[in-house]
């Protein structure tokens, strides 16, 4: 089981429109577990919600973790709880850090961030600068006011002339993925984090670019690909829930079971795990082992069933 630590909100700061950053520290002032760029922690909020946020501070600071949270109106309430319910001096339970977006520090790099996607990318840029790598960073967003860490990015740009580009959509237009990828050094590795449309565009355009590798992290539910309708049965109650081709099993389950926990919605944290008592699962997660799958575990945020089949859940 992951170790749960109780941390205190040392500072809370408004970093952009609808974005607050929190620095979390051990109540007794002790050191925190080490982390590397790309890592995240999971907040266990007072409501019982669990949400994952990238660490965006300095890995050398062993006394504080920094996260940034954008308020999402239809995001399930977690971001609103951080914005409205967590204040300086309050305590919050945390697990992690874990890293599902590791930074390999390749010699040639292009770092692409969309909006709040700058959170894992900023520590990567600083690490690339520290190591003397050949890197470029481009940060896109709706407007300058909506893009967090403007002052820190300006400092980074001043220290590394020509390596940082800020691209607000209301000034430069929405950039094409091919345009972003053209900034990559030859044979460069691309790290991309942001909204799903941006990542999908970068993935489609990557094959025609001169970059050599693509790493990405989404800050949104994983898109449903090759979706087929199927059914979920809630245990012995006999209640059957249809899952259409364009919705996840988690979305449908959450309507029927509002207290069902979830976090990443991308198949790697394991928070939404349920047990399947009967039926064949089309596993699409990156978390469960073969043994866990054989025992009936399923992550309904991404996994499904073949068309027309019914999964009986032990819930």
mmCIF file of C-alpha atoms in Angstrom:
data_model
loop_
_atom_site.group_PDB
_atom_site.id
_atom_site.type_symbol
_atom_site.label_atom_id
_atom_site.label_comp_id
_atom_site.label_asym_id
_atom_site.label_seq_id
_atom_site.Cartn_x
_atom_site.Cartn_y
_atom_site.Cartn_z
ATOM 1 C CA UNK A 1 0.000 0.000 0.000
ATOM 2 C CA UNK A 2 1.258 3.535 -0.725
ATOM 3 C CA UNK A 3 2.485 5.516 2.251
ATOM 4 C CA UNK A 4 0.074 8.319 3.163
ATOM 5 C CA UNK A 5 1.708 11.445 4.585
ATOM 6 C CA UNK A 6 -0.027 14.381 6.179
ATOM 7 C CA UNK A 7 1.391 17.647 4.860
ATOM 8 C CA UNK A 8 0.535 21.248 5.632
ATOM 9 C CA UNK A 9 -0.252 23.955 3.076
ATOM 10 C CA UNK A 10 2.698 26.281 3.680
ATOM 11 C CA UNK A 11 1.758 28.821 0.983
ATOM 12 C CA UNK A 12 -1.066 29.332 -1.494
ATOM 13 C CA UNK A 13 -0.616 31.721 -4.414
ATOM 14 C CA UNK A 14 -2.683 32.826 -7.409
ATOM 15 C CA UNK A 15 -0.440 32.129 -10.418
ATOM 16 C CA UNK A 16 -2.837 32.821 -13.299
ATOM 17 C CA UNK A 17 -6.522 33.086 -14.073
ATOM 18 C CA UNK A 18 -8.133 30.097 -12.341
ATOM 19 C CA UNK A 19 -4.724 28.677 -11.316
ATOM 20 C CA UNK A 20 -3.417 28.479 -7.759
ATOM 21 C CA UNK A 21 -0.124 26.999 -6.635
ATOM 22 C CA UNK A 22 0.377 25.343 -3.263
ATOM 23 C CA UNK A 23 3.581 24.580 -1.441
ATOM 24 C CA UNK A 24 3.197 21.604 0.866
ATOM 25 C CA UNK A 25 5.554 20.841 3.746
ATOM 26 C CA UNK A 26 5.873 18.300 6.541
ATOM 27 C CA UNK A 27 4.216 19.707 9.688
ATOM 28 C CA UNK A 28 7.370 19.072 11.717
ATOM 29 C CA UNK A 29 9.594 20.585 9.027
ATOM 30 C CA UNK A 30 11.336 17.353 8.026
ATOM 31 C CA UNK A 31 12.562 16.321 4.594
ATOM 32 C CA UNK A 32 10.230 14.868 1.983
ATOM 33 C CA UNK A 33 10.884 11.944 -0.390
ATOM 34 C CA UNK A 34 12.995 12.847 -3.402
ATOM 35 C CA UNK A 35 11.465 13.240 -6.846
ATOM 36 C CA UNK A 36 12.514 13.813 -10.446
ATOM 37 C CA UNK A 37 10.958 15.947 -13.222
ATOM 38 C CA UNK A 38 7.700 14.465 -14.455
ATOM 39 C CA UNK A 39 6.644 13.153 -11.039
ATOM 40 C CA UNK A 40 3.284 13.747 -9.393
ATOM 41 C CA UNK A 41 1.650 13.363 -6.009
ATOM 42 C CA UNK A 42 -1.902 12.382 -5.147
ATOM 43 C CA UNK A 43 -3.935 14.581 -2.825
ATOM 44 C CA UNK A 44 -6.499 12.895 -0.580
ATOM 45 C CA UNK A 45 -8.913 15.782 -0.159
ATOM 46 C CA UNK A 46 -11.154 16.223 2.904
ATOM 47 C CA UNK A 47 -14.218 15.255 0.833
ATOM 48 C CA UNK A 48 -12.649 11.879 0.054
ATOM 49 C CA UNK A 49 -11.789 12.856 -3.504
ATOM 50 C CA UNK A 50 -8.346 11.866 -4.760
ATOM 51 C CA UNK A 51 -6.604 13.950 -7.382
ATOM 52 C CA UNK A 52 -3.135 13.769 -8.931
ATOM 53 C CA UNK A 53 -1.033 16.868 -9.561
ATOM 54 C CA UNK A 54 2.400 17.216 -11.139
ATOM 55 C CA UNK A 55 5.227 18.501 -8.993
ATOM 56 C CA UNK A 56 6.385 21.796 -10.477
ATOM 57 C CA UNK A 57 8.929 23.068 -7.979
ATOM 58 C CA UNK A 58 12.618 22.335 -7.580
ATOM 59 C CA UNK A 59 13.589 18.679 -7.019
ATOM 60 C CA UNK A 60 16.531 19.951 -4.957
ATOM 61 C CA UNK A 61 14.095 21.390 -2.398
ATOM 62 C CA UNK A 62 13.594 18.423 -0.081
ATOM 63 C CA UNK A 63 11.370 20.386 2.295
ATOM 64 C CA UNK A 64 8.489 21.490 0.080
ATOM 65 C CA UNK A 65 6.443 20.128 -2.782
ATOM 66 C CA UNK A 66 4.833 22.618 -5.162
ATOM 67 C CA UNK A 67 1.747 21.859 -7.236
ATOM 68 C CA UNK A 68 -0.454 24.070 -9.410
ATOM 69 C CA UNK A 69 -4.172 23.478 -9.898
ATOM 70 C CA UNK A 70 -6.432 24.958 -12.559
ATOM 71 C CA UNK A 71 -10.084 25.248 -11.620
ATOM 72 C CA UNK A 72 -12.112 22.943 -13.886
ATOM 73 C CA UNK A 73 -15.816 23.757 -13.878
ATOM 74 C CA UNK A 74 -16.909 20.247 -14.896
ATOM 75 C CA UNK A 75 -13.998 18.287 -13.456
ATOM 76 C CA UNK A 76 -15.775 16.439 -10.657
ATOM 77 C CA UNK A 77 -15.158 18.973 -7.892
ATOM 78 C CA UNK A 78 -11.547 18.215 -7.004
ATOM 79 C CA UNK A 79 -10.029 21.399 -8.385
ATOM 80 C CA UNK A 80 -12.795 23.523 -6.859
ATOM 81 C CA UNK A 81 -12.121 21.923 -3.484
ATOM 82 C CA UNK A 82 -8.431 22.811 -3.735
ATOM 83 C CA UNK A 83 -9.243 26.386 -4.757
ATOM 84 C CA UNK A 84 -12.024 27.018 -2.257
ATOM 85 C CA UNK A 85 -11.404 24.553 0.550
ATOM 86 C CA UNK A 86 -7.648 24.353 1.096
ATOM 87 C CA UNK A 87 -5.980 27.327 2.742
ATOM 88 C CA UNK A 88 -2.610 28.089 4.252
ATOM 89 C CA UNK A 89 -2.068 26.197 7.481
ATOM 90 C CA UNK A 90 -4.511 23.427 6.614
ATOM 91 C CA UNK A 91 -3.404 19.811 6.453
ATOM 92 C CA UNK A 92 -3.941 17.401 3.591
ATOM 93 C CA UNK A 93 -3.060 13.741 3.099
ATOM 94 C CA UNK A 94 -0.690 12.949 0.239
ATOM 95 C CA UNK A 95 0.681 9.810 -1.413
ATOM 96 C CA UNK A 96 3.676 9.686 -3.714
ATOM 97 C CA UNK A 97 5.664 10.953 -5.442
ATOM 98 C CA UNK A 98 5.257 8.636 -8.415
ATOM 99 C CA UNK A 99 6.473 9.197 -11.950
ATOM 100 C CA UNK A 100 4.472 8.133 -15.013
ATOM 101 C CA UNK A 101 6.150 10.789 -17.211
ATOM 102 C CA UNK A 102 9.886 10.298 -16.553
ATOM 103 C CA UNK A 103 12.433 12.686 -18.026
ATOM 104 C CA UNK A 104 15.322 10.858 -19.704
ATOM 105 C CA UNK A 105 17.344 14.049 -20.323
ATOM 106 C CA UNK A 106 18.200 13.267 -23.935
ATOM 107 C CA UNK A 107 20.874 15.478 -25.498
ATOM 108 C CA UNK A 108 18.426 17.190 -27.900
ATOM 109 C CA UNK A 109 15.001 18.189 -26.586
ATOM 110 C CA UNK A 110 11.763 19.959 -27.457
ATOM 111 C CA UNK A 111 9.441 20.612 -24.519
ATOM 112 C CA UNK A 112 5.837 21.502 -25.435
ATOM 113 C CA UNK A 113 3.354 22.667 -22.799
ATOM 114 C CA UNK A 114 -0.270 23.668 -23.232
ATOM 115 C CA UNK A 115 -1.775 25.753 -20.436
ATOM 116 C CA UNK A 116 -1.504 24.000 -17.067
ATOM 117 C CA UNK A 117 0.582 21.346 -18.843
ATOM 118 C CA UNK A 118 3.568 23.532 -17.992
ATOM 119 C CA UNK A 119 3.648 21.956 -14.522
ATOM 120 C CA UNK A 120 5.700 18.830 -15.349
ATOM 121 C CA UNK A 121 7.511 20.594 -18.206
ATOM 122 C CA UNK A 122 9.004 23.464 -16.173
ATOM 123 C CA UNK A 123 11.206 21.204 -13.985
ATOM 124 C CA UNK A 124 12.325 19.385 -17.150
ATOM 125 C CA UNK A 125 13.431 22.668 -18.734
ATOM 126 C CA UNK A 126 15.366 23.648 -15.645
ATOM 127 C CA UNK A 127 17.042 20.255 -15.521
ATOM 128 C CA UNK A 128 17.935 20.498 -19.217
ATOM 129 C CA UNK A 129 19.470 23.933 -18.632
ATOM 130 C CA UNK A 130 21.362 22.675 -15.595
ATOM 131 C CA UNK A 131 22.843 19.813 -17.621
ATOM 132 C CA UNK A 132 23.776 21.994 -20.578
ATOM 133 C CA UNK A 133 21.558 20.102 -23.034
ATOM 134 C CA UNK A 134 20.322 21.422 -26.388
ATOM 135 C CA UNK A 135 16.696 22.206 -25.555
ATOM 136 C CA UNK A 136 13.726 24.340 -26.600
ATOM 137 C CA UNK A 137 10.533 25.076 -24.679
ATOM 138 C CA UNK A 138 7.281 26.388 -26.130
ATOM 139 C CA UNK A 139 4.338 27.242 -23.871
ATOM 140 C CA UNK A 140 0.923 27.763 -25.455
ATOM 141 C CA UNK A 141 -2.313 28.936 -23.863
ATOM 142 C CA UNK A 142 -5.492 30.925 -24.391
ATOM 143 C CA UNK A 143 -3.945 34.201 -23.223
ATOM 144 C CA UNK A 144 -1.013 35.433 -21.169
ATOM 145 C CA UNK A 145 -3.280 35.881 -18.185
ATOM 146 C CA UNK A 146 -4.292 32.224 -18.295
ATOM 147 C CA UNK A 147 -0.727 30.873 -18.498
ATOM 148 C CA UNK A 148 0.904 30.154 -15.111
ATOM 149 C CA UNK A 149 4.500 30.818 -14.060
ATOM 150 C CA UNK A 150 4.994 33.744 -16.464
ATOM 151 C CA UNK A 151 7.651 35.359 -14.269
ATOM 152 C CA UNK A 152 9.595 32.122 -13.843
ATOM 153 C CA UNK A 153 9.501 31.431 -17.564
ATOM 154 C CA UNK A 154 10.707 34.975 -18.253
ATOM 155 C CA UNK A 155 13.662 34.386 -15.924
ATOM 156 C CA UNK A 156 14.414 31.106 -17.668
ATOM 157 C CA UNK A 157 14.224 32.833 -21.062
ATOM 158 C CA UNK A 158 16.590 35.575 -19.918
ATOM 159 C CA UNK A 159 19.095 32.997 -18.694
ATOM 160 C CA UNK A 160 18.789 30.918 -21.889
ATOM 161 C CA UNK A 161 18.227 33.318 -24.819
ATOM 162 C CA UNK A 162 16.401 31.835 -27.786
ATOM 163 C CA UNK A 163 15.273 28.687 -25.991
ATOM 164 C CA UNK A 164 11.882 29.708 -24.541
ATOM 165 C CA UNK A 165 8.849 30.657 -26.655
ATOM 166 C CA UNK A 166 5.559 31.901 -25.186
ATOM 167 C CA UNK A 167 2.623 31.515 -27.620
ATOM 168 C CA UNK A 168 -0.721 32.933 -26.391
ATOM 169 C CA UNK A 169 -3.500 31.947 -28.786
ATOM 170 C CA UNK A 170 -5.135 35.394 -28.661
ATOM 171 C CA UNK A 171 -1.910 36.963 -29.932
ATOM 172 C CA UNK A 172 -0.432 34.356 -32.270
ATOM 173 C CA UNK A 173 -3.387 32.134 -33.119
ATOM 174 C CA UNK A 174 -3.706 28.472 -32.214
ATOM 175 C CA UNK A 175 -0.437 26.867 -33.369
ATOM 176 C CA UNK A 176 -0.426 23.900 -35.699
ATOM 177 C CA UNK A 177 1.246 20.777 -34.337
ATOM 178 C CA UNK A 178 3.678 20.694 -37.257
ATOM 179 C CA UNK A 179 4.692 24.255 -36.437
ATOM 180 C CA UNK A 180 5.445 23.286 -32.845
ATOM 181 C CA UNK A 181 7.414 20.215 -33.886
ATOM 182 C CA UNK A 182 9.477 22.278 -36.321
ATOM 183 C CA UNK A 183 11.174 23.805 -33.277
ATOM 184 C CA UNK A 184 12.714 20.449 -32.366
ATOM 185 C CA UNK A 185 16.454 20.023 -32.785
ATOM 186 C CA UNK A 186 17.382 17.329 -35.299
ATOM 187 C CA UNK A 187 16.867 13.879 -33.766
ATOM 188 C CA UNK A 188 15.391 15.565 -30.702
ATOM 189 C CA UNK A 189 13.150 13.950 -28.121
ATOM 190 C CA UNK A 190 9.786 15.653 -27.633
ATOM 191 C CA UNK A 191 8.059 15.920 -24.250
ATOM 192 C CA UNK A 192 4.487 17.181 -24.515
ATOM 193 C CA UNK A 193 1.868 17.863 -21.852
ATOM 194 C CA UNK A 194 -1.422 19.669 -22.255
ATOM 195 C CA UNK A 195 -5.009 19.336 -23.460
ATOM 196 C CA UNK A 196 -6.036 16.326 -25.504
ATOM 197 C CA UNK A 197 -6.456 18.153 -28.851
ATOM 198 C CA UNK A 198 -2.901 19.467 -28.682
ATOM 199 C CA UNK A 199 -1.426 16.084 -27.798
ATOM 200 C CA UNK A 200 -3.466 14.317 -30.465
ATOM 201 C CA UNK A 201 -2.257 16.832 -33.044
ATOM 202 C CA UNK A 202 1.367 16.387 -32.009
ATOM 203 C CA UNK A 203 1.019 12.610 -32.195
ATOM 204 C CA UNK A 204 -0.433 12.796 -35.708
ATOM 205 C CA UNK A 205 2.255 15.203 -36.952
ATOM 206 C CA UNK A 206 5.173 13.519 -35.222
ATOM 207 C CA UNK A 207 5.907 11.060 -38.028
ATOM 208 C CA UNK A 208 6.625 13.882 -40.464
ATOM 209 C CA UNK A 209 8.888 15.784 -38.066
ATOM 210 C CA UNK A 210 12.623 15.501 -37.571
ATOM 211 C CA UNK A 211 12.199 14.540 -33.913
ATOM 212 C CA UNK A 212 13.256 11.055 -32.851
ATOM 213 C CA UNK A 213 11.061 10.237 -29.838
ATOM 214 C CA UNK A 214 7.783 11.401 -28.325
ATOM 215 C CA UNK A 215 6.819 11.338 -24.646
ATOM 216 C CA UNK A 216 3.506 12.807 -23.523
ATOM 217 C CA UNK A 217 1.160 13.168 -20.581
ATOM 218 C CA UNK A 218 -2.507 14.125 -20.731
ATOM 219 C CA UNK A 219 -4.319 16.329 -18.242
ATOM 220 C CA UNK A 220 -7.679 14.971 -19.342
ATOM 221 C CA UNK A 221 -9.448 11.616 -19.558
ATOM 222 C CA UNK A 222 -7.916 9.252 -22.063
ATOM 223 C CA UNK A 223 -9.798 9.408 -25.375
ATOM 224 C CA UNK A 224 -12.013 6.464 -26.221
ATOM 225 C CA UNK A 225 -10.691 4.680 -29.282
ATOM 226 C CA UNK A 226 -12.442 1.801 -31.013
ATOM 227 C CA UNK A 227 -15.284 2.049 -28.514
ATOM 228 C CA UNK A 228 -18.041 -0.550 -28.625
ATOM 229 C CA UNK A 229 -21.267 -0.564 -26.580
ATOM 230 C CA UNK A 230 -21.484 -3.057 -23.726
ATOM 231 C CA UNK A 231 -23.207 -3.450 -20.359
ATOM 232 C CA UNK A 232 -22.314 -3.390 -16.677
ATOM 233 C CA UNK A 233 -24.292 -5.258 -14.038
ATOM 234 C CA UNK A 234 -24.010 -4.052 -10.456
ATOM 235 C CA UNK A 235 -23.380 -7.233 -8.510
ATOM 236 C CA UNK A 236 -26.333 -9.284 -7.369
ATOM 237 C CA UNK A 237 -28.738 -6.334 -7.587
ATOM 238 C CA UNK A 238 -29.429 -7.147 -11.210
ATOM 239 C CA UNK A 239 -29.227 -3.481 -12.143
ATOM 240 C CA UNK A 240 -27.798 -3.163 -15.653
ATOM 241 C CA UNK A 241 -26.059 -0.033 -16.942
ATOM 242 C CA UNK A 242 -25.588 0.395 -20.699
ATOM 243 C CA UNK A 243 -22.185 1.810 -21.682
ATOM 244 C CA UNK A 244 -22.372 3.515 -25.090
ATOM 245 C CA UNK A 245 -19.502 3.457 -27.545
ATOM 246 C CA UNK A 246 -18.428 7.024 -26.732
ATOM 247 C CA UNK A 247 -18.428 6.907 -22.916
ATOM 248 C CA UNK A 248 -16.155 5.222 -20.411
ATOM 249 C CA UNK A 249 -17.343 2.603 -17.968
ATOM 250 C CA UNK A 250 -16.173 4.901 -15.165
ATOM 251 C CA UNK A 251 -18.424 7.745 -16.325
ATOM 252 C CA UNK A 252 -21.438 5.450 -16.386
ATOM 253 C CA UNK A 253 -20.561 3.868 -13.045
ATOM 254 C CA UNK A 254 -20.025 7.231 -11.396
ATOM 255 C CA UNK A 255 -23.560 8.294 -12.243
ATOM 256 C CA UNK A 256 -24.913 5.218 -10.469
ATOM 257 C CA UNK A 257 -22.294 5.157 -7.688
ATOM 258 C CA UNK A 258 -21.271 8.769 -6.946
ATOM 259 C CA UNK A 259 -18.908 7.683 -4.163
ATOM 260 C CA UNK A 260 -16.841 5.444 -6.435
ATOM 261 C CA UNK A 261 -13.277 6.793 -6.133
ATOM 262 C CA UNK A 262 -11.268 7.857 -9.173
ATOM 263 C CA UNK A 263 -8.305 10.075 -9.950
ATOM 264 C CA UNK A 264 -6.223 10.006 -13.158
ATOM 265 C CA UNK A 265 -8.934 8.718 -15.577
ATOM 266 C CA UNK A 266 -6.082 7.495 -17.784
ATOM 267 C CA UNK A 267 -5.452 3.964 -16.562
ATOM 268 C CA UNK A 268 -2.275 4.358 -14.554
ATOM 269 C CA UNK A 269 -3.117 5.272 -10.943
ATOM 270 C CA UNK A 270 -5.437 2.375 -10.036
ATOM 271 C CA UNK A 271 -7.785 4.431 -7.840
ATOM 272 C CA UNK A 272 -10.975 3.393 -9.667
ATOM 273 C CA UNK A 273 -10.252 -0.352 -9.526
ATOM 274 C CA UNK A 274 -13.274 -2.637 -9.416
ATOM 275 C CA UNK A 275 -13.617 -6.406 -9.396
ATOM 276 C CA UNK A 276 -15.276 -8.233 -12.281
ATOM 277 C CA UNK A 277 -17.093 -11.347 -11.091
ATOM 278 C CA UNK A 278 -18.087 -12.480 -14.569
ATOM 279 C CA UNK A 279 -17.318 -11.446 -18.137
ATOM 280 C CA UNK A 280 -14.386 -10.781 -20.433
ATOM 281 C CA UNK A 281 -12.512 -7.480 -19.975
ATOM 282 C CA UNK A 282 -10.734 -5.600 -22.744
ATOM 283 C CA UNK A 283 -7.904 -4.263 -20.570
ATOM 284 C CA UNK A 284 -6.494 -0.919 -21.741
ATOM 285 C CA UNK A 285 -4.717 0.278 -18.606
ATOM 286 C CA UNK A 286 -1.023 0.676 -17.822
ATOM 287 C CA UNK A 287 -1.271 -0.366 -14.180
ATOM 288 C CA UNK A 288 -2.607 -3.856 -13.518
ATOM 289 C CA UNK A 289 -0.379 -6.911 -13.593
ATOM 290 C CA UNK A 290 -1.333 -10.115 -15.372
ATOM 291 C CA UNK A 291 -2.029 -11.691 -11.986
ATOM 292 C CA UNK A 292 -4.346 -8.848 -10.951
ATOM 293 C CA UNK A 293 -6.202 -9.051 -14.236
ATOM 294 C CA UNK A 294 -6.588 -12.806 -13.895
ATOM 295 C CA UNK A 295 -8.070 -12.229 -10.433
ATOM 296 C CA UNK A 296 -10.767 -9.998 -11.933
ATOM 297 C CA UNK A 297 -9.375 -6.509 -11.392
ATOM 298 C CA UNK A 298 -10.421 -3.826 -13.871
ATOM 299 C CA UNK A 299 -9.824 -0.085 -14.247
ATOM 300 C CA UNK A 300 -13.120 1.225 -15.670
ATOM 301 C CA UNK A 301 -11.661 4.607 -16.594
ATOM 302 C CA UNK A 302 -10.115 3.064 -19.720
ATOM 303 C CA UNK A 303 -10.960 -0.645 -19.922
ATOM 304 C CA UNK A 304 -14.072 -1.983 -21.593
ATOM 305 C CA UNK A 305 -15.757 -5.195 -22.759
ATOM 306 C CA UNK A 306 -16.257 -6.591 -26.259
ATOM 307 C CA UNK A 307 -19.328 -5.315 -28.077
ATOM 308 C CA UNK A 308 -22.601 -6.538 -26.649
ATOM 309 C CA UNK A 309 -21.054 -8.328 -23.660
ATOM 310 C CA UNK A 310 -21.994 -7.797 -20.027
ATOM 311 C CA UNK A 311 -19.572 -7.439 -17.134
ATOM 312 C CA UNK A 312 -20.900 -8.373 -13.699
ATOM 313 C CA UNK A 313 -19.142 -6.208 -11.130
ATOM 314 C CA UNK A 314 -18.577 -7.042 -7.492
ATOM 315 C CA UNK A 315 -19.667 -3.629 -6.176
#
